[in-house]
Backbone as JSON, one array per atom type, in Angstrom:
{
  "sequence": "XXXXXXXXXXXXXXXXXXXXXXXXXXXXXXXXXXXXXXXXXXXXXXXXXXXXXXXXXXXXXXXX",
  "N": [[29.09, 4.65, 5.01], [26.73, 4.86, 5.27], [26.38, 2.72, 7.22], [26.72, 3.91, 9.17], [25.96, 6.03, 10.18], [22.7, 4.58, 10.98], [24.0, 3.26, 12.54], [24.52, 4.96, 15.05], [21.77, 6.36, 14.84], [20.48, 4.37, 15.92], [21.84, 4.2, 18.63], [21.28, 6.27, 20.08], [18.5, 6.07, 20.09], [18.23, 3.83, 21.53], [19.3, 4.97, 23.8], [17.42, 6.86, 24.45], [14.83, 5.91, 24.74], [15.82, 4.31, 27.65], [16.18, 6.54, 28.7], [13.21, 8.25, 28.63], [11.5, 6.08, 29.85], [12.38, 5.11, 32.26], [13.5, 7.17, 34.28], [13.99, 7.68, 36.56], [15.21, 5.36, 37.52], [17.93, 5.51, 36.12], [19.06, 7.16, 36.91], [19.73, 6.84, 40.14], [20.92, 4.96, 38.86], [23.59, 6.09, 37.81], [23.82, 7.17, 39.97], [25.48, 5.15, 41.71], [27.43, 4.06, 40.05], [28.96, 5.91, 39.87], [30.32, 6.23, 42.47], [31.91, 4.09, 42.06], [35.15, 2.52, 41.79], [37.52, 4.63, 39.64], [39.02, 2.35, 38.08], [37.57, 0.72, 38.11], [35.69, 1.43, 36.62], [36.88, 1.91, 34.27], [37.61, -0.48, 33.6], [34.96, -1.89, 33.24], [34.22, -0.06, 30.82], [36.01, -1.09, 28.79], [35.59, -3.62, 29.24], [32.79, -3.7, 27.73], [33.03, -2.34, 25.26], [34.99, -4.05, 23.8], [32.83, -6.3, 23.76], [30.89, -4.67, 21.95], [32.58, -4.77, 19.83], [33.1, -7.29, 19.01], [30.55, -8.81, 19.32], [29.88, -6.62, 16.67], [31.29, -7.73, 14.68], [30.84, -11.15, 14.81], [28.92, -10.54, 13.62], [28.67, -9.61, 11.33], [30.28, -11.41, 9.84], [28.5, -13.6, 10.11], [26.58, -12.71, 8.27], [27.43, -12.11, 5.38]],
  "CA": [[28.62, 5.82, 5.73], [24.25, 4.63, 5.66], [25.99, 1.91, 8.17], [27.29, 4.34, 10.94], [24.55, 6.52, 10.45], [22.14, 3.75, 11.42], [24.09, 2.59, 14.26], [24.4, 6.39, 15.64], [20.46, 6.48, 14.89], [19.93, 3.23, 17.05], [22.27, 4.33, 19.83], [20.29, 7.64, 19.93], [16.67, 5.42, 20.09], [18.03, 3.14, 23.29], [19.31, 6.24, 25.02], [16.29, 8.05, 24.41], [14.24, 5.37, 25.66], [16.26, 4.69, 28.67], [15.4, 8.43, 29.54], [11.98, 8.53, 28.39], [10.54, 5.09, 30.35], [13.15, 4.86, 33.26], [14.55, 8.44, 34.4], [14.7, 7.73, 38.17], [16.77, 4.19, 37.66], [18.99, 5.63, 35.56], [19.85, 8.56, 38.11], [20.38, 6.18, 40.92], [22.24, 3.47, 38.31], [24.76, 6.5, 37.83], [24.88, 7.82, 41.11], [25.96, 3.8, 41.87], [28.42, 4.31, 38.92], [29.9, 7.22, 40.11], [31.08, 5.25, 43.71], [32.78, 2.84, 41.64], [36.76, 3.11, 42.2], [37.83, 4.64, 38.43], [39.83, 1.52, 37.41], [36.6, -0.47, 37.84], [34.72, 1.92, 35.3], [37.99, 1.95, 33.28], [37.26, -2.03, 33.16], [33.62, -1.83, 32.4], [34.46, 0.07, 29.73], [36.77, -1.76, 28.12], [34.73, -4.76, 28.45], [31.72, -3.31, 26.95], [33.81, -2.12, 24.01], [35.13, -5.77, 23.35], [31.93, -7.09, 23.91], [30.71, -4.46, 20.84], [33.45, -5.22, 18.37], [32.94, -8.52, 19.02], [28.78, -8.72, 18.44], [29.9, -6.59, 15.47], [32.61, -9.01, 13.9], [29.98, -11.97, 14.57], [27.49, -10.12, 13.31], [29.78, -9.06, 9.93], [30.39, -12.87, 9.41], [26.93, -14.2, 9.75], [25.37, -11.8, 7.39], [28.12, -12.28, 4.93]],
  "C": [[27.19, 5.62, 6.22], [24.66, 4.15, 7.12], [26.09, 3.14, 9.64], [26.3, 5.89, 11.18], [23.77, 5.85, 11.05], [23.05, 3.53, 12.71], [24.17, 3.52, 15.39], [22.81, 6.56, 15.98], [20.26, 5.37, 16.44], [20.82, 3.51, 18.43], [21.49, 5.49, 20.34], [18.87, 6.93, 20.36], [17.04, 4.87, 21.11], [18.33, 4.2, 24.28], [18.25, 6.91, 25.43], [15.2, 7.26, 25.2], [14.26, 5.19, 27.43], [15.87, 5.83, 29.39], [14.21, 8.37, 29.57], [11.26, 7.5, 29.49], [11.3, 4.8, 31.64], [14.25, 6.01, 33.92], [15.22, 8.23, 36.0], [15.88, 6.44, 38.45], [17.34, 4.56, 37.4], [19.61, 6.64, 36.3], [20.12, 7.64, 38.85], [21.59, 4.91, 40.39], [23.27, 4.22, 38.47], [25.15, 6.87, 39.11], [26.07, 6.7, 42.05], [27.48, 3.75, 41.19], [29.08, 4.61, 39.5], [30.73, 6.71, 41.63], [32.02, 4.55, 43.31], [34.14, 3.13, 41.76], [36.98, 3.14, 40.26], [38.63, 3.54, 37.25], [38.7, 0.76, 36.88], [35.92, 0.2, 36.42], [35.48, 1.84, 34.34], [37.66, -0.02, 32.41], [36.24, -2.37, 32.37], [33.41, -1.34, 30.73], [35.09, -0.28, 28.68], [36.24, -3.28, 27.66], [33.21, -4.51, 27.72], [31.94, -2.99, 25.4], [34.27, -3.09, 23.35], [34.19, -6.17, 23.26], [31.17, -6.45, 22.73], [31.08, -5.15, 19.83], [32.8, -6.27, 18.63], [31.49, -9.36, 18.41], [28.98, -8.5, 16.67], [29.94, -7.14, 13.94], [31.85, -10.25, 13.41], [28.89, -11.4, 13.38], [27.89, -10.03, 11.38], [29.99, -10.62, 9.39], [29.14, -13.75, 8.81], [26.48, -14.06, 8.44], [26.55, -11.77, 5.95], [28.05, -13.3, 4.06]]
}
């Protein structure tokens, strides 16, 4: 439970940054986004999500 606390905390601290030091990129990154044809974001997301686990898994091994 500490871990997914912590990783909730740290997703919470890059978002917040993101906002805090870069508000106008991140409006034009989404309005970019938002053009995209829904399969493509369907993709993105899917590889971003693999590309988690995956860090994770490594990451779970290493430290092991």
């Amino acid at each position: 439970m500490t871990t997914v606390i912590w990783a909730i905390g740290l997703v919470l601290v890059v978002e917040g940054l993101v906002l805090a030091l870069a508000p106008l990129r991140l409006e034009e990154m989404l309005r970019k986004f938002a053009e995209l044809p829904i399969d493509t974001r369907r993709l993105i997301g899917l590889a971003t999500t693999a590309t988690g686990v995956a860090l994770l898994w490594i990451f779970r091994l290493v430290s092991s």
